[in-house]
Short mmCIF file of C-alpha atoms in Angstrom, two decimals:
data_model
loop_
_atom_site.label_atom_id
_atom_site.label_comp_id
_atom_site.label_asym_id
_atom_site.label_seq_id
_atom_site.Cartn_x
_atom_site.Cartn_y
_atom_site.Cartn_z
CA MET X 1108 0.00 0.00 0.00
CA THR X 1109 1.01 3.66 -0.31
CA THR X 1110 1.33 6.17 2.53
CA GLY X 1111 0.27 9.80 2.30
CA ASP X 1112 3.72 11.00 1.13
CA GLY X 1113 3.91 8.42 -1.65
CA ALA X 1114 6.31 6.09 0.16
CA GLN X 1115 5.66 2.36 -0.03
CA SER X 1116 4.68 0.68 3.24
CA THR X 1117 3.64 -2.88 4.00
CA VAL X 1118 1.44 -4.01 6.86
CA GLU X 1119 1.80 -7.64 7.92
CA GLN X 1120 -1.43 -9.54 8.26
CA PRO X 1121 -1.82 -11.15 11.69
CA VAL X 1122 -1.38 -14.90 11.84
CA ARG X 1123 -4.53 -16.99 12.25
CA LEU X 1124 -4.02 -20.64 13.22
CA GLY X 1125 -6.60 -23.12 12.05
CA ALA X 1126 -8.38 -25.53 14.36
CA GLY X 1127 -6.40 -28.44 12.90
CA ALA X 1128 -3.07 -27.00 14.01
CA ILE X 1129 -4.45 -26.22 17.48
CA VAL X 1130 -5.89 -29.70 17.97
CA ALA X 1131 -2.67 -31.28 16.69
CA TYR X 1132 -0.70 -29.23 19.21
CA ILE X 1133 -2.88 -30.31 22.14
CA VAL X 1134 -2.76 -33.98 21.16
CA LEU X 1135 1.01 -33.86 20.67
CA ALA X 1136 1.71 -32.03 23.94
CA CYS X 1137 -0.40 -34.42 26.00
CA GLY X 1138 0.68 -37.52 24.11
CA LEU X 1139 4.37 -36.71 24.46
CA ALA X 1140 3.89 -36.07 28.18
CA TRP X 1141 2.40 -39.54 28.68
CA LEU X 1142 5.16 -41.07 26.56
CA VAL X 1143 7.94 -39.43 28.57
CA VAL X 1144 6.64 -40.57 31.97
CA LEU X 1145 5.55 -44.02 30.79
CA PRO X 1146 8.61 -45.61 32.51
CA LEU X 1147 7.25 -44.34 35.84
CA TRP X 1148 3.93 -46.05 35.19
CA LEU X 1149 5.72 -49.26 34.24
CA GLY X 1150 8.02 -48.99 37.26
CA ASP X 1151 7.69 -47.79 40.84
CA GLY X 1152 6.05 -44.46 40.08
CA LEU X 1153 7.40 -41.35 41.77
CA ARG X 1154 9.73 -43.50 43.90
CA GLU X 1155 11.88 -44.26 40.86
CA PRO X 1156 15.29 -42.53 41.10
CA TYR X 1157 14.82 -41.09 37.61
CA ALA X 1158 11.39 -39.61 38.37
CA VAL X 1159 12.61 -36.01 38.72
CA PRO X 1160 14.69 -36.07 35.49
CA LEU X 1161 11.76 -37.54 33.57
CA MET X 1162 9.37 -34.92 34.93
CA THR X 1163 11.84 -32.22 33.89
CA VAL X 1164 11.91 -33.65 30.37
CA MET X 1165 8.09 -33.72 30.44
CA MET X 1166 8.12 -29.95 31.01
CA TYR X 1167 9.60 -29.55 27.53
CA THR X 1168 6.90 -31.54 25.72
CA PRO X 1169 4.69 -28.44 25.16
CA ALA X 1170 7.63 -26.71 23.49
CA ALA X 1171 8.38 -29.78 21.38
CA ALA X 1172 4.73 -29.97 20.30
CA ALA X 1173 4.70 -26.29 19.32
CA LEU X 1174 7.86 -26.63 17.23
CA ILE X 1175 6.53 -29.75 15.50
CA VAL X 1176 3.25 -28.04 14.61
CA LEU X 1177 5.08 -24.96 13.32
CA ALA X 1178 7.32 -27.15 11.17
CA VAL X 1179 4.61 -29.47 9.81
CA PHE X 1180 1.55 -27.22 9.47
CA ARG X 1181 3.55 -24.03 8.80
CA PRO X 1182 0.82 -21.72 10.09
CA VAL X 1183 3.37 -18.98 10.78
CA PRO X 1184 5.95 -17.81 8.20
CA LYS X 1185 9.52 -18.61 9.23
CA GLY X 1186 10.53 -14.99 9.60
CA ARG X 1187 7.71 -14.31 12.06
CA ARG X 1188 7.85 -17.34 14.35
CA LEU X 1189 10.03 -15.78 17.05
CA ARG X 1190 7.65 -12.84 17.25
CA PHE X 1191 4.56 -15.06 17.26
CA LEU X 1192 5.97 -17.17 20.12
CA GLY X 1193 6.92 -14.05 22.09
CA LEU X 1194 10.64 -14.82 22.06
CA TRP X 1195 11.81 -11.74 20.14
CA PRO X 1196 11.87 -8.77 19.74
CA LEU X 1197 11.59 -7.51 23.33
CA ARG X 1198 9.48 -4.45 22.59
CA PRO X 1199 8.54 -2.23 24.24
CA ALA X 1200 11.66 -2.99 26.26
CA GLY X 1201 10.61 -1.04 29.35
CA ARG X 1202 7.31 -2.87 29.60
CA VAL X 1203 8.92 -6.28 29.10
CA VAL X 1204 11.56 -5.63 31.75
CA GLY X 1205 8.96 -4.31 34.17
CA MET X 1206 6.79 -7.39 33.65
CA VAL X 1207 9.81 -9.66 34.17
CA VAL X 1208 10.45 -7.96 37.52
CA ILE X 1209 6.80 -8.48 38.47
CA GLY X 1210 7.06 -12.10 37.40
CA LEU X 1211 10.09 -12.70 39.58
CA LEU X 1212 8.97 -10.88 42.73
CA VAL X 1213 5.19 -11.32 42.99
CA PRO X 1214 4.72 -15.14 42.99
CA PRO X 1215 6.43 -15.63 46.40
CA LEU X 1216 4.10 -12.97 47.81
CA LEU X 1217 1.12 -14.84 46.39
CA VAL X 1218 2.37 -18.07 47.97
CA LEU X 1219 2.73 -16.33 51.34
CA ALA X 1220 -0.75 -14.88 50.94
CA SER X 1221 -2.20 -18.32 50.19
CA THR X 1222 -0.45 -19.65 53.31
CA ALA X 1223 -2.06 -16.88 55.35
CA VAL X 1224 -5.48 -17.76 53.88
CA ALA X 1225 -4.94 -21.41 54.84
CA VAL X 1226 -4.13 -20.35 58.40
CA LEU X 1227 -7.13 -18.03 58.66
CA CYS X 1228 -9.43 -20.77 57.35
CA GLY X 1229 -8.07 -23.25 59.88
CA TRP X 1230 -6.53 -25.51 57.23
CA LEU X 1231 -2.95 -25.02 58.39
CA THR X 1232 -1.65 -25.20 61.96
CA VAL X 1233 1.51 -23.14 62.30
CA ASP X 1234 4.43 -22.79 64.70
CA LEU X 1235 5.91 -19.34 64.18
CA VAL X 1236 8.32 -19.58 67.11
CA GLY X 1237 10.16 -22.86 66.83
CA PHE X 1238 9.15 -23.74 63.23
CA SER X 1239 8.84 -27.28 64.52
CA GLY X 1240 7.42 -28.84 61.36
CA PHE X 1241 10.23 -27.56 59.18
CA ALA X 1242 12.81 -28.56 61.79
CA ALA X 1243 11.39 -32.09 61.78
CA LEU X 1244 11.62 -32.27 57.99
CA ILE X 1245 15.26 -31.22 58.07
CA ALA X 1246 16.06 -33.72 60.81
CA GLU X 1247 14.63 -36.55 58.69
CA LYS X 1248 16.99 -35.77 55.82
CA ILE X 1249 20.32 -35.56 57.64
CA PRO X 1250 22.23 -38.01 59.85
CA ALA X 1251 21.42 -37.81 63.55
CA GLY X 1252 23.73 -35.54 65.51
CA THR X 1253 24.66 -33.33 62.54
CA PRO X 1254 25.11 -29.76 63.83
CA LEU X 1255 22.74 -27.28 62.22
CA PRO X 1256 22.22 -23.53 62.51
CA PRO X 1257 18.95 -22.31 64.03
CA THR X 1258 15.88 -23.18 61.98
CA ALA X 1259 15.10 -19.50 61.42
CA VAL X 1260 18.51 -19.08 59.79
CA LEU X 1261 17.85 -22.01 57.47
CA ILE X 1262 14.53 -20.48 56.47
CA ALA X 1263 16.16 -17.11 55.82
CA ALA X 1264 18.80 -18.78 53.65
CA GLN X 1265 16.12 -20.56 51.63
CA ALA X 1266 14.15 -17.34 51.23
CA ALA X 1267 17.25 -15.53 49.96
CA SER X 1268 17.88 -18.26 47.39
CA ILE X 1269 14.38 -18.10 45.87
CA PRO X 1270 15.04 -15.22 43.40
CA ILE X 1271 18.28 -16.85 42.26
CA ALA X 1272 16.65 -20.26 41.78
CA ALA X 1273 13.64 -18.62 40.11
CA ALA X 1274 15.78 -16.80 37.53
CA THR X 1275 18.07 -19.74 36.78
CA VAL X 1276 17.30 -23.42 37.26
CA ASN X 1277 13.55 -23.04 37.68
CA ALA X 1278 13.19 -20.59 34.78
CA ILE X 1279 15.11 -22.95 32.48
CA ALA X 1280 12.79 -25.80 33.45
CA ALA X 1281 9.68 -23.63 33.07
CA PHE X 1282 10.71 -22.37 29.63
CA GLY X 1283 9.50 -25.54 27.92
CA GLU X 1284 6.00 -25.20 29.31
CA GLU X 1285 5.74 -21.46 28.73
CA LEU X 1286 6.90 -21.69 25.12
CA GLY X 1287 4.03 -24.09 24.52
CA TRP X 1288 1.19 -22.75 26.67
CA ARG X 1289 1.67 -18.99 26.70
CA GLY X 1290 3.97 -18.79 23.67
CA PHE X 1291 1.94 -20.90 21.24
CA LEU X 1292 -1.48 -21.83 22.61
CA VAL X 1293 -2.66 -18.48 24.02
CA PRO X 1294 -1.99 -16.58 20.75
CA ALA X 1295 -3.48 -19.47 18.77
CA LEU X 1296 -6.71 -19.34 20.80
CA ARG X 1297 -6.72 -15.55 21.00
CA ARG X 1298 -8.80 -15.27 17.80
CA TRP X 1299 -11.83 -16.34 19.87
CA GLY X 1300 -11.23 -13.69 22.53
CA THR X 1301 -9.03 -13.08 25.53
CA TRP X 1302 -10.99 -15.01 28.14
CA PRO X 1303 -11.61 -18.11 26.05
CA ALA X 1304 -7.88 -18.18 25.28
CA LEU X 1305 -6.88 -17.87 28.93
CA LEU X 1306 -9.44 -20.27 30.37
CA ILE X 1307 -9.19 -22.98 27.71
CA SER X 1308 -5.39 -22.92 27.77
CA GLY X 1309 -5.52 -23.19 31.58
CA VAL X 1310 -7.80 -26.24 31.43
CA ILE X 1311 -5.56 -27.95 28.89
CA TRP X 1312 -2.47 -27.10 30.93
CA GLY X 1313 -4.04 -28.69 33.99
CA LEU X 1314 -5.11 -31.85 32.16
CA TRP X 1315 -1.63 -32.13 30.63
CA HIS X 1316 -0.33 -32.78 34.18
CA ALA X 1317 -2.52 -35.89 34.51
CA PRO X 1318 0.30 -38.45 33.94
CA ILE X 1319 2.11 -37.37 37.11
CA ILE X 1320 -0.88 -36.20 39.15
CA LEU X 1321 -2.40 -39.67 38.84
CA LEU X 1322 0.84 -41.02 40.31
CA GLY X 1323 0.27 -38.89 43.42
CA TYR X 1324 2.33 -35.83 42.54
CA ASN X 1325 1.45 -32.56 44.33
CA PHE X 1326 -1.79 -33.64 46.02
CA GLY X 1327 -1.13 -37.27 46.90
CA ARG X 1328 -4.37 -38.24 45.13
CA VAL X 1329 -4.27 -40.88 42.43
CA ASP X 1330 -7.78 -40.26 41.13
CA LEU X 1331 -9.75 -37.76 39.12
CA GLY X 1332 -9.93 -35.50 42.17
CA GLY X 1333 -6.20 -34.82 41.97
CA VAL X 1334 -6.45 -33.95 38.28
CA LEU X 1335 -9.37 -31.59 38.94
CA LEU X 1336 -7.45 -29.88 41.74
CA MET X 1337 -4.46 -29.37 39.45
CA THR X 1338 -6.71 -28.10 36.67
CA GLY X 1339 -8.25 -25.54 39.01
CA GLY X 1340 -4.81 -24.31 40.04
CA CYS X 1341 -3.65 -24.13 36.42
CA ILE X 1342 -6.70 -22.13 35.37
CA VAL X 1343 -5.94 -19.49 38.03
CA LEU X 1344 -2.20 -19.45 37.33
CA GLY X 1345 -2.85 -19.57 33.59
CA VAL X 1346 -4.85 -16.35 33.78
CA LEU X 1347 -2.09 -14.63 35.77
CA PHE X 1348 0.76 -15.88 33.58
CA GLY X 1349 -1.38 -15.16 30.53
CA TRP X 1350 -1.87 -11.60 31.67
CA LEU X 1351 1.92 -11.16 31.72
CA ARG X 1352 2.05 -12.56 28.19
CA LEU X 1353 -0.78 -10.40 26.89
CA ARG X 1354 0.46 -7.15 28.41
CA SER X 1355 4.07 -7.60 27.31
CA ALA X 1356 3.66 -9.53 24.00
CA SER X 1357 6.56 -11.62 25.33
CA ILE X 1358 6.79 -15.01 27.03
CA TRP X 1359 9.77 -14.03 29.18
CA PRO X 1360 7.75 -12.46 32.04
CA ALA X 1361 5.65 -15.65 32.21
CA VAL X 1362 8.80 -17.82 32.10
CA PHE X 1363 10.29 -16.06 35.11
CA ALA X 1364 6.95 -15.97 36.93
CA HIS X 1365 6.59 -19.72 36.44
CA GLY X 1366 10.14 -20.25 37.69
CA SER X 1367 9.51 -18.02 40.69
CA PHE X 1368 6.28 -19.81 41.55
CA ASN X 1369 7.95 -23.23 41.39
CA ALA X 1370 10.84 -22.00 43.51
CA SER X 1371 8.54 -20.68 46.25
CA ALA X 1372 5.61 -23.14 46.16
CA GLY X 1373 6.82 -25.03 49.23
CA MET X 1374 7.12 -22.00 51.50
CA TYR X 1375 4.19 -23.17 53.64
CA LEU X 1376 6.46 -25.95 54.92
CA TRP X 1377 8.47 -23.34 56.82
CA PHE X 1378 5.55 -22.61 59.11
CA PHE X 1379 3.50 -25.74 59.76
CA ALA X 1380 3.54 -27.22 63.25
CA ALA X 1381 5.10 -30.63 63.85
CA GLY X 1382 2.51 -33.36 64.21
CA SER X 1383 -0.08 -31.57 62.08
CA LYS X 1384 -1.07 -32.99 58.71
CA PRO X 1385 -2.00 -30.19 56.30
CA ASP X 1386 -4.12 -31.26 53.35
CA PRO X 1387 -2.29 -30.30 50.12
CA ALA X 1388 -5.65 -29.77 48.40
CA LEU X 1389 -6.33 -26.88 50.81
CA VAL X 1390 -2.93 -25.41 51.68
CA LEU X 1391 -0.86 -25.71 48.51
CA PRO X 1392 -0.71 -22.56 46.37
CA LEU X 1393 -2.18 -24.72 43.59
CA GLY X 1394 -4.98 -25.75 45.96
CA VAL X 1395 -8.01 -23.97 47.33
CA SER X 1396 -6.11 -21.32 49.30
CA GLY X 1397 -4.16 -20.45 46.16
CA TRP X 1398 -7.36 -20.25 44.14
CA ILE X 1399 -8.75 -17.70 46.59
CA VAL X 1400 -5.68 -15.48 46.43
CA GLY X 1401 -5.31 -15.82 42.66
CA ALA X 1402 -8.99 -15.04 42.08
CA ALA X 1403 -8.67 -11.89 44.21
CA VAL X 1404 -5.69 -10.72 42.14
CA ILE X 1405 -7.54 -11.47 38.89
CA VAL X 1406 -10.54 -9.41 40.06
CA VAL X 1407 -8.21 -6.48 40.79
CA LEU X 1408 -6.65 -6.80 37.33
CA ILE X 1409 -10.09 -6.81 35.73
CA LEU X 1410 -11.35 -3.83 37.74
CA THR X 1411 -8.24 -1.81 36.86
CA GLY X 1412 -8.64 -2.53 33.15
CA GLN X 1413 -5.50 -4.60 32.81
CA PHE X 1414 -7.05 -6.95 30.24
CA ARG X 1415 -8.50 -4.22 28.02
CA ARG X 1416 -5.43 -3.04 26.12
CA GLN X 1417 -3.03 -5.61 24.76
CA PRO X 1418 -0.44 -5.78 22.01
CA ALA X 1419 -1.70 -7.90 19.11
CA LEU X 1420 -0.53 -11.52 19.31
CA ALA X 1421 -2.47 -13.12 16.45
CA ALA X 1422 -5.61 -12.57 14.44
CA ASP X 1423 -8.76 -11.64 16.34
CA ARG X 1424 -12.14 -13.23 15.73
CA PRO X 1425 -12.71 -13.56 11.97
CA ARG X 1426 -15.94 -11.51 12.14
CA THR X 1427 -14.19 -8.55 13.81
CA LEU X 1428 -11.15 -8.33 11.54
CA PRO X 1429 -10.76 -4.91 9.88
CA SER X 1430 -9.45 -4.78 6.33
CA THR X 1431 -5.95 -3.79 7.45
CA LEU X 1432 -4.44 -4.85 10.77
CA PRO X 1433 -1.32 -3.94 12.75
CA PRO X 1434 1.59 -6.41 12.68
CA ILE X 1435 2.05 -9.05 15.36
CA GLY X 1436 3.41 -7.49 18.51
CA ALA X 1437 2.21 -3.98 17.59
CA ASP X 1438 0.47 -1.89 20.25
CA PRO X 1439 -3.20 -1.47 19.25
CA SER X 1440 -3.04 2.10 20.57
CA ALA X 1441 -0.62 3.02 17.77
CA PRO X 1442 -2.03 5.25 14.97
CA ALA X 1443 -3.80 3.39 12.18
CA PRO X 1444 -2.56 3.65 8.58
CA PRO X 1445 -4.69 6.02 6.47
CA GLU X 1446 -6.07 3.09 4.46
CA ALA X 1447 -7.34 1.38 7.64
CA GLY X 1448 -10.52 3.41 7.57
CA GLY X 1449 -9.73 5.97 10.28
CA ALA X 1450 -8.26 9.42 10.18
CA PRO X 1451 -4.48 9.69 10.59
CA GLY X 1452 -3.65 9.45 14.28
CA GLU X 1453 -6.91 7.70 15.20
CA PRO X 1454 -6.25 4.44 17.09
CA PRO X 1455 -7.78 1.30 15.59
CA ALA X 1456 -9.98 -0.99 17.66
CA GLY X 1457 -7.92 -3.13 20.00
CA PRO X 1458 -8.41 -6.83 20.68
CA ARG X 1459 -11.72 -7.58 22.36
CA PRO X 1460 -11.66 -9.38 25.69
#
């Protein structure tokens, strides 16, 4: 097309993934997850010495599925795949960096808040003086008579290590999931609206965990109840991580938030009283107490308009597409081209929630 001064300008059409590519991605991600952990099902479950390595490999199956779909179905041109997945470019840089900082620092606060909710609801009995439950856990893992610093010092050392672990080991492990769920699936589903994309991707993310949840991971429940609990937690977390993705047009804030959450998820163990038996379904940040805190944060984000304005990730609903659209990653508040139907400087309609 031609701009007002006669110069040639091209506007990239947003990518729209077909249902076939989306379904293929979901089947591949879940199928590969089951395949990776099959040795645990054929062996001694989570007691196998290779359980943790296999579960780490499982975390990369969503990324593998996304790359396979991109290579086979080719729904995104090669030169635009990094942008579509939210890997690059990091623009606007200030917003991306700010969201990364939020992703690193806020999840531990949410975990602490969920612990407080569990205490207030009577689901968690705590010992805030001697930290007897945590002391008992440490004593079980070391030889008797081994000298240890005070329990409070051990807790402080663990707390100080959370940001480092979140930004390194845990972020590397979380990258595989985030590249698939928030990098590929959220933009792919975004054509049907923000909330369908966030909620459906959260449900699928939760069900994807079924191979290890049914072995007793996280909740100690080897039935459908454990899978439903995990799905509930993933829906709440998926909305929060998805918000980071939508506001920044980048997966990196969600990667670091996921790493930070994983690094801090066991913080409730610092406080529980020895002899008490907290129910993971109620006290874990992926359990009911975490749902309450996460839902409260989501309500605040909605009331403050945080889901209203987003950079474009992929094509919107087919019936709402204007004739000319901004490129992937562009801020919808940017001025529309003259041919887009509005006066120069008039912002086009942004993505609809």
